[in-house]
Short mmCIF file of C-alpha atoms in Angstrom, two decimals:
data_model
loop_
_atom_site.label_atom_id
_atom_site.label_comp_id
_atom_site.label_asym_id
_atom_site.label_seq_id
_atom_site.Cartn_x
_atom_site.Cartn_y
_atom_site.Cartn_z
CA MET A 1 6.98 -8.73 -69.55
CA ALA A 2 6.23 -12.04 -67.92
CA LYS A 3 3.40 -13.80 -69.69
CA GLY A 4 2.54 -16.40 -67.13
CA TYR A 5 4.30 -18.45 -64.52
CA SER A 6 4.23 -22.22 -64.88
CA VAL A 7 6.20 -25.30 -63.96
CA PHE A 8 7.99 -24.96 -67.33
CA SER A 9 9.14 -21.39 -66.73
CA LEU A 10 10.24 -22.47 -63.25
CA LEU A 11 12.28 -25.36 -64.70
CA LYS A 12 13.79 -23.16 -67.41
CA HIS A 13 15.05 -20.66 -64.85
CA ALA A 14 16.17 -23.43 -62.50
CA LEU A 15 18.35 -24.90 -65.26
CA LYS A 16 19.68 -21.47 -66.22
CA PRO A 17 20.05 -19.76 -62.85
CA ASP A 18 21.87 -16.76 -64.32
CA SER A 19 18.96 -15.89 -66.62
CA ALA A 20 16.96 -12.96 -65.29
CA TRP A 21 13.26 -13.37 -64.62
CA PRO A 22 11.27 -10.98 -66.80
CA GLN A 23 9.95 -7.80 -65.17
CA ALA A 24 6.62 -8.59 -63.51
CA TRP A 25 4.79 -5.43 -64.54
CA GLU A 26 5.44 -2.71 -67.09
CA LYS A 27 6.75 0.71 -66.09
CA PRO A 28 5.09 2.99 -68.64
CA GLN A 29 5.27 6.76 -68.96
CA PRO A 30 2.00 8.33 -67.79
CA ARG A 31 -0.44 9.34 -70.52
CA SER A 32 -2.06 12.76 -70.32
CA SER A 33 -5.50 11.28 -69.75
CA TYR A 34 -7.18 8.11 -68.45
CA ASP A 35 -10.76 6.93 -67.99
CA VAL A 36 -10.03 6.14 -64.35
CA VAL A 37 -7.13 7.22 -62.13
CA ILE A 38 -6.63 5.34 -58.87
CA ILE A 39 -4.55 7.21 -56.29
CA GLY A 40 -2.55 4.72 -54.23
CA GLY A 41 -0.67 1.65 -55.49
CA GLY A 42 -1.29 -0.52 -52.45
CA GLY A 43 -3.25 -3.75 -52.44
CA HIS A 44 -6.61 -1.99 -52.53
CA GLY A 45 -5.71 0.35 -55.39
CA LEU A 46 -4.18 -2.39 -57.52
CA ALA A 47 -7.02 -4.82 -56.83
CA THR A 48 -9.47 -2.09 -57.85
CA ALA A 49 -7.60 -1.53 -61.11
CA TYR A 50 -7.46 -5.28 -61.78
CA TYR A 51 -11.22 -5.76 -61.26
CA LEU A 52 -12.03 -2.60 -63.26
CA ALA A 53 -10.26 -4.25 -66.20
CA LYS A 54 -11.35 -7.82 -65.54
CA ASN A 55 -14.99 -7.40 -64.43
CA HIS A 56 -15.96 -4.17 -66.14
CA GLY A 57 -13.75 -4.00 -69.25
CA ILE A 58 -12.31 -0.61 -68.24
CA THR A 59 -8.62 -0.91 -69.12
CA ASN A 60 -7.66 2.73 -69.69
CA VAL A 61 -6.71 2.97 -66.03
CA ALA A 62 -3.71 4.37 -64.16
CA VAL A 63 -2.66 3.53 -60.63
CA LEU A 64 -0.51 6.32 -59.15
CA GLU A 65 1.88 5.36 -56.36
CA ARG A 66 3.99 8.00 -54.62
CA SER A 67 6.70 5.47 -53.73
CA TYR A 68 7.20 1.89 -54.95
CA ILE A 69 4.69 -0.99 -55.00
CA GLY A 70 4.56 -2.69 -51.61
CA SER A 71 6.17 0.19 -49.70
CA GLY A 72 3.10 1.08 -47.62
CA ASN A 73 0.68 -0.91 -45.52
CA ALA A 74 0.58 -3.72 -48.12
CA GLY A 75 3.96 -4.76 -46.73
CA ARG A 76 3.40 -3.70 -43.11
CA ASN A 77 0.42 -5.75 -41.95
CA THR A 78 0.37 -9.03 -40.03
CA THR A 79 -0.99 -11.00 -43.04
CA ILE A 80 -4.11 -12.44 -41.36
CA ILE A 81 -7.20 -13.39 -43.36
CA ARG A 82 -10.51 -14.26 -41.66
CA SER A 83 -14.23 -13.54 -41.85
CA ASN A 84 -15.49 -13.73 -38.25
CA TYR A 85 -17.67 -10.63 -38.44
CA MET A 86 -21.22 -10.50 -37.16
CA ILE A 87 -22.74 -7.14 -38.04
CA GLY A 88 -24.91 -6.93 -41.13
CA GLY A 89 -22.95 -5.09 -43.80
CA ASN A 90 -19.67 -6.58 -42.58
CA THR A 91 -20.38 -10.32 -42.42
CA ASN A 92 -21.03 -11.00 -46.09
CA PHE A 93 -18.41 -8.55 -47.29
CA PHE A 94 -15.58 -10.19 -45.36
CA GLU A 95 -16.79 -13.69 -46.21
CA PHE A 96 -16.78 -12.74 -49.90
CA SER A 97 -13.23 -11.50 -49.41
CA LEU A 98 -12.15 -14.79 -47.83
CA LYS A 99 -13.71 -16.67 -50.75
CA LEU A 100 -11.73 -14.54 -53.21
CA TRP A 101 -8.58 -15.28 -51.19
CA GLU A 102 -9.25 -19.00 -51.61
CA GLY A 103 -8.89 -18.74 -55.38
CA LEU A 104 -6.51 -15.80 -55.59
CA SER A 105 -3.30 -17.65 -56.47
CA HIS A 106 -5.03 -19.20 -59.51
CA GLU A 107 -6.83 -16.01 -60.41
CA LEU A 108 -3.60 -13.98 -60.47
CA ASN A 109 -1.27 -16.81 -61.62
CA TYR A 110 0.86 -15.79 -58.66
CA ASN A 111 1.46 -17.86 -55.55
CA CYS A 112 -0.11 -15.84 -52.73
CA MET A 113 0.79 -18.61 -50.25
CA VAL A 114 -2.71 -18.64 -48.79
CA SER A 115 -2.65 -20.88 -45.75
CA HIS A 116 -5.94 -21.92 -44.13
CA ARG A 117 -4.36 -22.68 -40.79
CA GLY A 118 -7.37 -21.44 -38.86
CA GLN A 119 -7.82 -18.65 -36.38
CA VAL A 120 -8.42 -19.30 -32.68
CA VAL A 121 -9.65 -16.44 -30.48
CA VAL A 122 -9.08 -17.29 -26.82
CA ALA A 123 -11.84 -16.43 -24.34
CA VAL A 124 -10.80 -15.38 -20.84
CA SER A 125 -14.18 -15.33 -19.07
CA PRO A 126 -17.53 -17.16 -19.18
CA VAL A 127 -19.18 -13.96 -20.43
CA GLN A 128 -16.78 -13.90 -23.33
CA MET A 129 -17.74 -17.50 -24.16
CA ASP A 130 -21.36 -16.33 -24.42
CA VAL A 131 -20.33 -13.47 -26.69
CA PHE A 132 -18.30 -15.86 -28.86
CA ALA A 133 -21.21 -18.29 -29.04
CA ARG A 134 -23.41 -15.49 -30.33
CA ARG A 135 -20.79 -14.44 -32.87
CA GLY A 136 -20.33 -18.05 -33.99
CA ASN A 137 -24.06 -18.59 -34.38
CA ILE A 138 -24.43 -15.49 -36.54
CA MET A 139 -21.47 -16.57 -38.66
CA ARG A 140 -22.94 -20.07 -39.14
CA LEU A 141 -26.34 -18.63 -40.07
CA ASN A 142 -24.48 -16.81 -42.85
CA GLY A 143 -22.82 -20.02 -44.01
CA ILE A 144 -19.42 -19.20 -42.46
CA ASP A 145 -17.47 -21.83 -40.57
CA ALA A 146 -17.14 -21.32 -36.81
CA GLU A 147 -16.88 -23.65 -33.86
CA LEU A 148 -16.80 -23.04 -30.15
CA LEU A 149 -14.04 -24.84 -28.25
CA ASP A 150 -14.09 -25.58 -24.52
CA ARG A 151 -10.98 -25.33 -22.37
CA GLY A 152 -9.87 -28.91 -23.05
CA GLU A 153 -10.30 -28.59 -26.81
CA THR A 154 -8.41 -25.30 -26.75
CA GLN A 155 -5.57 -26.93 -24.81
CA LYS A 156 -5.28 -29.62 -27.49
CA LEU A 157 -4.91 -27.03 -30.25
CA LEU A 158 -2.83 -24.53 -28.30
CA PRO A 159 -0.92 -26.44 -25.61
CA TYR A 160 1.54 -23.57 -25.09
CA LEU A 161 -0.92 -21.10 -23.51
CA ASP A 162 -0.89 -20.39 -19.79
CA TYR A 163 -3.27 -22.99 -18.26
CA SER A 164 -1.85 -22.64 -14.76
CA LYS A 165 -3.93 -21.71 -11.73
CA GLU A 166 -1.93 -18.49 -11.47
CA ALA A 167 -2.84 -17.30 -14.99
CA ARG A 168 -3.95 -13.68 -14.79
CA PHE A 169 -6.37 -14.32 -17.68
CA PRO A 170 -7.59 -17.91 -17.37
CA VAL A 171 -8.41 -19.75 -20.59
CA TRP A 172 -12.14 -20.61 -20.68
CA GLY A 173 -12.29 -21.74 -24.27
CA ALA A 174 -12.11 -20.23 -27.71
CA ILE A 175 -13.85 -19.65 -31.00
CA HIS A 176 -12.24 -21.24 -34.03
CA GLN A 177 -12.62 -20.40 -37.70
CA PRO A 178 -10.81 -23.21 -39.56
CA ARG A 179 -10.85 -21.47 -42.98
CA ALA A 180 -9.14 -18.36 -41.63
CA GLY A 181 -5.37 -18.13 -41.88
CA THR A 182 -2.60 -16.12 -43.45
CA ALA A 183 -1.40 -15.10 -46.90
CA ARG A 184 1.83 -13.67 -48.23
CA HIS A 185 1.20 -9.92 -48.37
CA ASP A 186 3.95 -9.02 -50.85
CA ALA A 187 2.82 -11.77 -53.22
CA MET A 188 -0.73 -10.43 -53.11
CA VAL A 189 0.27 -6.89 -54.03
CA TRP A 190 2.81 -7.98 -56.66
CA GLY A 191 0.31 -10.46 -58.05
CA TYR A 192 -2.40 -7.84 -58.46
CA ALA A 193 0.13 -5.42 -60.00
CA ARG A 194 1.28 -7.99 -62.54
CA ALA A 195 -2.24 -9.18 -63.38
CA ALA A 196 -3.54 -5.62 -63.77
CA SER A 197 -0.55 -4.66 -65.92
CA GLN A 198 -1.23 -7.63 -68.23
CA LEU A 199 -4.78 -6.33 -68.74
CA GLY A 200 -3.42 -2.93 -69.81
CA VAL A 201 -3.50 -0.97 -66.56
CA HIS A 202 -0.69 1.57 -66.18
CA ILE A 203 1.14 1.34 -62.87
CA ILE A 204 3.01 4.61 -62.32
CA GLU A 205 5.42 4.46 -59.41
CA ASN A 206 7.22 7.45 -57.85
CA CYS A 207 4.29 9.67 -58.81
CA GLU A 208 2.81 11.59 -55.89
CA VAL A 209 -0.52 13.34 -56.25
CA THR A 210 -0.20 16.96 -55.13
CA GLY A 211 -3.62 18.35 -56.02
CA MET A 212 -6.99 17.73 -57.66
CA VAL A 213 -8.13 19.41 -60.84
CA MET A 214 -11.71 20.50 -60.31
CA ASP A 215 -14.45 21.83 -62.56
CA GLY A 216 -17.03 23.15 -60.13
CA ASN A 217 -18.02 20.20 -57.95
CA ARG A 218 -16.54 17.69 -60.35
CA VAL A 219 -13.06 16.27 -60.36
CA THR A 220 -11.47 16.15 -63.83
CA GLY A 221 -7.92 15.11 -63.06
CA VAL A 222 -4.98 15.20 -60.68
CA GLU A 223 -1.80 17.24 -60.37
CA THR A 224 1.19 15.01 -59.75
CA THR A 225 4.94 15.25 -59.34
CA ARG A 226 5.05 13.93 -62.94
CA GLY A 227 2.66 16.50 -64.33
CA ARG A 228 -1.09 16.86 -64.74
CA ILE A 229 -3.11 13.74 -65.54
CA ASN A 230 -6.72 14.15 -66.66
CA ALA A 231 -9.23 11.56 -65.55
CA GLY A 232 -12.86 10.72 -66.19
CA LYS A 233 -13.11 9.36 -62.66
CA VAL A 234 -10.75 9.40 -59.67
CA GLY A 235 -10.60 6.81 -56.90
CA ILE A 236 -8.76 7.40 -53.61
CA ALA A 237 -7.18 4.32 -51.98
CA VAL A 238 -4.38 5.75 -49.86
CA ALA A 239 -5.03 4.30 -46.36
CA GLY A 240 -3.40 6.57 -43.74
CA HIS A 241 -3.33 9.55 -46.09
CA SER A 242 -7.08 9.50 -46.89
CA SER A 243 -7.72 12.83 -45.12
CA HIS A 244 -4.65 14.38 -46.74
CA VAL A 245 -5.73 13.48 -50.29
CA ALA A 246 -9.46 14.10 -49.77
CA ARG A 247 -8.64 17.61 -48.53
CA MET A 248 -7.23 18.37 -52.01
CA ALA A 249 -10.83 18.05 -53.25
CA GLY A 250 -12.21 20.12 -50.37
CA LEU A 251 -13.46 17.12 -48.38
CA LYS A 252 -13.14 16.46 -44.66
CA LEU A 253 -13.53 12.85 -43.59
CA PRO A 254 -14.63 10.96 -40.46
CA VAL A 255 -11.08 9.68 -40.27
CA GLU A 256 -8.09 10.09 -37.97
CA SER A 257 -4.63 8.75 -38.93
CA HIS A 258 -2.99 6.53 -36.33
CA ILE A 259 0.09 4.36 -36.17
CA LEU A 260 -0.24 0.62 -35.67
CA GLN A 261 2.93 -1.27 -34.83
CA ALA A 262 3.80 -4.85 -35.75
CA PHE A 263 6.56 -7.11 -34.51
CA VAL A 264 8.48 -10.22 -35.48
CA THR A 265 10.69 -12.42 -33.34
CA GLU A 266 13.76 -14.42 -34.26
CA PRO A 267 12.85 -17.52 -36.29
CA VAL A 268 12.19 -20.70 -34.30
CA LYS A 269 10.96 -24.20 -35.13
CA PRO A 270 7.20 -24.59 -35.75
CA ILE A 271 5.24 -24.09 -32.54
CA VAL A 272 2.20 -21.89 -33.32
CA HIS A 273 0.16 -23.68 -35.98
CA HIS A 274 -2.78 -21.24 -36.10
CA VAL A 275 -3.51 -17.56 -36.03
CA VAL A 276 -4.07 -16.90 -32.34
CA SER A 277 -6.00 -13.91 -31.04
CA TRP A 278 -6.88 -13.00 -27.51
CA GLY A 279 -10.03 -11.90 -25.72
CA ALA A 280 -8.31 -10.02 -22.90
CA GLU A 281 -6.64 -7.39 -25.06
CA LEU A 282 -6.35 -6.75 -28.76
CA PHE A 283 -3.51 -9.13 -29.65
CA TYR A 284 -3.00 -11.39 -32.67
CA LEU A 285 -0.12 -13.66 -33.58
CA SER A 286 0.91 -16.18 -36.20
CA GLN A 287 4.14 -17.93 -37.13
CA SER A 288 5.58 -17.11 -40.53
CA ASP A 289 6.94 -19.77 -42.88
CA LYS A 290 10.41 -18.53 -41.99
CA GLY A 291 9.69 -19.28 -38.33
CA GLY A 292 9.34 -15.82 -36.81
CA LEU A 293 6.33 -15.06 -34.65
CA VAL A 294 4.52 -12.13 -36.28
CA PHE A 295 2.20 -10.18 -34.00
CA GLY A 296 0.58 -6.88 -33.13
CA GLY A 297 -1.78 -5.10 -30.75
CA HIS A 298 -3.54 -1.76 -30.45
CA ILE A 299 -2.73 1.54 -32.12
CA ASP A 300 -0.43 3.89 -30.18
CA GLY A 301 -3.41 6.14 -29.40
CA PHE A 302 -2.83 9.61 -30.84
CA ASN A 303 -3.06 10.80 -34.42
CA THR A 304 0.23 10.83 -36.29
CA TYR A 305 1.63 10.41 -39.79
CA THR A 306 5.05 9.22 -38.65
CA GLN A 307 5.76 5.53 -39.16
CA ARG A 308 7.80 5.47 -35.94
CA GLY A 309 6.09 3.75 -33.01
CA GLN A 310 6.33 4.66 -29.33
CA PHE A 311 8.18 2.46 -26.87
CA PHE A 312 5.34 2.20 -24.34
CA LYS A 313 3.20 0.41 -26.92
CA ILE A 314 5.99 -2.06 -27.67
CA ARG A 315 6.06 -2.82 -23.94
CA ASP A 316 2.25 -3.20 -23.80
CA VAL A 317 2.22 -5.67 -26.69
CA MET A 318 5.11 -7.69 -25.20
CA GLU A 319 3.17 -7.92 -21.92
CA CYS A 320 0.20 -9.30 -23.87
CA ALA A 321 2.44 -11.80 -25.66
CA VAL A 322 4.03 -13.13 -22.48
CA SER A 323 0.76 -13.17 -20.57
CA LEU A 324 -0.91 -15.29 -23.27
CA MET A 325 2.12 -17.40 -24.26
CA PRO A 326 4.62 -17.54 -21.37
CA PHE A 327 7.30 -19.22 -23.53
CA MET A 328 7.67 -15.97 -25.47
CA SER A 329 9.51 -14.36 -22.53
CA ARG A 330 12.59 -16.30 -23.65
CA MET A 331 12.43 -15.12 -27.26
CA ARG A 332 14.16 -12.17 -28.81
CA LEU A 333 12.39 -9.53 -30.82
CA LEU A 334 13.95 -9.22 -34.24
CA ARG A 335 12.19 -6.27 -35.85
CA HIS A 336 9.31 -3.90 -35.33
CA TRP A 337 7.73 -1.37 -37.66
CA GLY A 338 4.71 0.88 -37.98
CA GLY A 339 2.07 1.64 -40.57
CA ILE A 340 -0.34 4.56 -40.71
CA GLN A 341 -3.96 3.58 -40.85
CA ASP A 342 -7.08 5.69 -41.24
CA MET A 343 -9.22 5.04 -38.17
CA THR A 344 -12.96 5.67 -38.39
CA PRO A 345 -15.30 6.36 -35.45
CA ASP A 346 -17.01 2.96 -35.74
CA GLY A 347 -14.01 0.92 -36.87
CA SER A 348 -15.54 0.12 -40.27
CA PRO A 349 -14.39 1.25 -43.71
CA PHE A 350 -15.65 3.45 -46.54
CA ILE A 351 -16.09 2.17 -50.09
CA CYS A 352 -18.35 4.75 -51.63
CA ARG A 353 -19.12 7.76 -53.75
CA THR A 354 -18.28 11.14 -52.23
CA PRO A 355 -20.04 14.53 -52.28
CA VAL A 356 -17.65 15.45 -55.12
CA ASP A 357 -18.77 14.29 -58.56
CA LYS A 358 -16.66 11.49 -60.12
CA LEU A 359 -14.56 11.17 -56.96
CA TYR A 360 -14.71 7.86 -55.07
CA LEU A 361 -13.29 6.85 -51.73
CA ASN A 362 -11.85 3.59 -50.48
CA GLY A 363 -10.48 4.08 -46.98
CA GLY A 364 -11.05 3.98 -43.26
CA TRP A 365 -9.71 0.44 -43.03
CA CYS A 366 -8.60 0.63 -39.40
CA TYR A 367 -7.10 -2.74 -38.38
CA GLN A 368 -8.67 -4.76 -41.17
CA GLY A 369 -7.33 -3.60 -44.52
CA PHE A 370 -5.27 -6.61 -45.53
CA LYS A 371 -7.89 -9.37 -45.30
CA ALA A 372 -10.39 -7.13 -47.09
CA THR A 373 -8.18 -6.38 -50.10
CA PRO A 374 -9.80 -8.67 -52.74
CA ALA A 375 -13.40 -7.77 -51.88
CA SER A 376 -12.44 -4.13 -51.44
CA GLY A 377 -11.02 -4.01 -54.95
CA TRP A 378 -13.98 -5.95 -56.36
CA THR A 379 -16.64 -3.68 -54.84
CA PHE A 380 -14.71 -0.42 -55.31
CA ALA A 381 -14.31 -1.25 -59.01
CA HIS A 382 -18.08 -1.84 -59.17
CA THR A 383 -18.77 1.45 -57.38
CA ILE A 384 -16.52 3.38 -59.79
CA ALA A 385 -17.77 1.62 -62.94
CA HIS A 386 -21.49 1.97 -62.12
CA ASP A 387 -21.38 5.15 -60.03
CA ALA A 388 -23.32 3.16 -57.43
CA GLU A 389 -22.40 0.95 -54.50
CA HIS A 390 -22.34 -2.84 -54.90
CA ASP A 391 -24.71 -4.80 -52.66
CA LEU A 392 -21.72 -5.88 -50.53
CA ASN A 393 -20.51 -2.35 -49.75
CA ARG A 394 -23.82 -0.51 -49.62
CA ASP A 395 -23.39 0.18 -45.90
CA PHE A 396 -19.80 1.49 -46.19
CA THR A 397 -20.93 5.04 -47.03
CA LEU A 398 -19.61 8.37 -45.80
CA ASP A 399 -22.98 9.57 -44.47
CA ARG A 400 -23.68 6.57 -42.24
CA PHE A 401 -22.96 8.52 -39.04
CA GLU A 402 -25.56 11.14 -39.96
CA LYS A 403 -28.11 8.44 -40.67
CA GLY A 404 -27.50 6.24 -37.66
CA GLY A 405 -25.93 3.51 -39.77
CA GLU A 406 -22.73 2.95 -37.75
CA LEU A 407 -21.16 -0.48 -38.18
CA ASP A 408 -19.86 -0.76 -34.65
CA GLU A 409 -18.38 -4.24 -34.93
CA PHE A 410 -15.94 -4.09 -32.03
CA GLY A 411 -16.73 -0.68 -30.58
CA ILE A 412 -13.14 0.48 -30.97
CA GLY A 413 -12.64 2.73 -33.98
CA ASN A 414 -10.31 5.59 -33.22
CA TRP A 415 -11.71 6.05 -29.72
CA THR A 416 -9.27 3.78 -27.91
CA TYR A 417 -7.67 6.81 -26.31
CA LYS A 418 -11.02 7.85 -24.86
CA GLN A 419 -11.89 4.52 -23.27
CA MET B 1 8.13 11.18 -27.70
CA ARG B 2 8.34 13.44 -24.65
CA LEU B 3 5.62 15.94 -23.90
CA PRO B 4 6.07 19.21 -21.99
CA CYS B 5 3.66 19.17 -19.05
CA PRO B 6 3.26 22.81 -18.00
CA TYR B 7 3.56 21.78 -14.33
CA CYS B 8 5.91 18.76 -14.28
CA GLY B 9 8.12 19.52 -17.30
CA ASP B 10 9.15 17.06 -20.04
CA ARG B 11 7.83 13.53 -19.46
CA ASP B 12 7.44 10.37 -21.55
CA VAL B 13 4.26 10.18 -23.63
CA SER B 14 3.23 7.02 -21.77
CA GLU B 15 2.34 9.18 -18.72
CA PHE B 16 -0.26 11.10 -20.72
CA ARG B 17 -3.75 10.54 -22.05
CA TYR B 18 -4.56 11.95 -25.45
CA GLY B 19 -7.70 14.12 -25.63
CA GLY B 20 -8.09 14.91 -29.31
CA ASP B 21 -8.24 18.03 -31.45
CA ALA B 22 -8.38 21.20 -29.31
CA SER B 23 -9.31 23.54 -32.14
CA ARG B 24 -12.86 22.23 -32.46
CA GLN B 25 -15.70 24.21 -30.93
CA ARG B 26 -18.47 22.21 -29.28
CA PRO B 27 -21.89 23.59 -30.30
CA ALA B 28 -23.68 25.25 -27.38
CA HIS B 29 -25.90 22.97 -25.32
CA GLY B 30 -29.29 22.67 -26.96
CA ALA B 31 -28.13 24.57 -30.05
CA GLY B 32 -26.78 23.43 -33.39
CA SER B 33 -28.30 21.30 -36.12
CA ALA B 34 -27.82 17.54 -36.36
CA LYS B 35 -25.29 18.24 -39.12
CA GLU B 36 -23.26 20.57 -36.86
CA TRP B 37 -23.19 17.96 -34.10
CA HIS B 38 -22.23 15.29 -36.62
CA ASP B 39 -19.35 17.39 -37.90
CA TYR B 40 -18.22 18.22 -34.37
CA TYR B 41 -18.30 14.64 -33.22
CA PHE B 42 -17.40 12.53 -36.25
CA VAL B 43 -15.40 14.62 -38.71
CA PHE B 44 -11.68 15.26 -38.14
CA ASP B 45 -9.31 17.83 -39.60
CA ASN B 46 -6.58 15.21 -39.24
CA PRO B 47 -3.86 17.45 -40.72
CA LYS B 48 -0.44 16.21 -41.77
CA GLY B 49 1.43 19.00 -39.99
CA ALA B 50 0.63 21.38 -37.14
CA HIS B 51 -2.15 20.14 -34.84
CA THR B 52 -3.48 21.72 -31.64
CA GLU B 53 -4.56 19.07 -29.18
CA HIS B 54 -5.60 18.25 -25.61
CA TRP B 55 -3.47 16.07 -23.35
CA GLN B 56 -3.86 15.09 -19.70
CA HIS B 57 -0.93 14.17 -17.48
CA VAL B 58 -2.81 11.20 -15.97
CA LEU B 59 0.22 9.58 -14.32
CA GLY B 60 1.52 12.87 -12.97
CA CYS B 61 -0.23 16.07 -11.89
CA ARG B 62 -3.44 15.10 -13.76
CA GLN B 63 -3.59 18.54 -15.34
CA TRP B 64 -5.21 19.01 -18.76
CA PHE B 65 -3.33 21.23 -21.20
CA THR B 66 -3.13 21.92 -24.91
CA LEU B 67 -0.07 21.84 -27.12
CA ASN B 68 0.90 22.11 -30.76
CA ARG B 69 2.49 19.11 -32.38
CA ASP B 70 3.62 18.42 -35.92
CA THR B 71 1.83 15.16 -36.79
CA ALA B 72 4.20 14.53 -39.71
CA ARG B 73 7.24 14.41 -37.41
CA ASN B 74 5.84 14.14 -33.84
CA GLU B 75 7.74 17.33 -33.04
CA ILE B 76 6.41 19.56 -30.26
CA LEU B 77 5.86 23.02 -31.69
CA GLY B 78 5.44 24.77 -28.34
CA GLY B 79 2.98 24.20 -25.52
CA GLU B 80 0.18 26.42 -24.32
CA GLU B 81 -1.36 26.72 -20.88
#
């Protein structure tokens, strides 16, 4: 087991390049019983386990992953971190997450390559400038950085956009969050896994949950492909498979599983120095350290559990890319892939208790799971440890649609196909 | 994915509009509790497997139809009128 990474361990391995780095996290055999079992070894599940051990002293924890760590959405997102939310219940949560990102590499002793390169959302109409001004004002009232840029200021930051008279979507200006940026998604999930393992958490890979063990309305354990594991409490953090796993406990969720595709071009020299998003369509792009432009758009638009995207959506997203950044028409697409995300009717997540005793849900992340990972783990750990929601996730409950508490941040949710 | 339109035959999915789960029953107008409406509107079966659903051939004959699809494989399990 690796104890800690430092300049000395780096030097030692640099001088002896044939010496193997120690395994980052332990691969234990599952015990028959744990205080807490987290289903899903993605970023959210591992962060939850880490904060359960770190903040609440609960170390008898297992994280069950059906495949290997980093195989799901933790390695399929577009790595953007930001906190430009304006609805109560979202704003402070995502800002807390961004603050945790700022210290995450130190916290985990793992370089998460957090880059505060800033996010610029381009406005394509005067009305959109008004909307962005409102969003920016609300962010600033909450102590979050935001600035409104006019067309000239936008052109200075992003000279490669289409500023011609013929532009189908003319650039009117933009809203800029300088502290937003990107992080290395694999490093985050490996970092949480290693840090949780060092605190005694068991990370059990290749262990798929096949059923829940129930005692009346209370969950007492899980059936897995590696046998039954008893648990005092069970947390679900399985993204696209939320409905599938919750059904094992007799629950139906306000969730539909959809595929979101992402794309990367061939690597080129540095040209895009920010995260760039667009007001005309859902489109977001950044340039990776390797040089590829990493970007994505909308979901395909019908529920599916296959990680294979449809061609028409690839074409849609390429049209967005070329419309916003004409130079991209000369680039070649290197790879594309899909991840299954659990879309909720209002586009906001669940971090909450469920109607089943001792069963907790972390899901419904829609487009925004990656940036939320640290705060999601922090507040989900609190919810599990105290059997009560943390102040930051008190609005992310399952019954909010019954009570008129929708968090309709962008008005998209899973309804895109109905618009 | 190609979908079997009952009028036009097999066409690319990009010609169609998705209309959601076709197995759900809308409560009668003026009837049903708030909970029933909530469940009808907000809660999804979302199965990993066979799913009965509405589609409209918007860029073709504009006909609405239902079909069965395996959501785990995107395989068409046989259309219905």
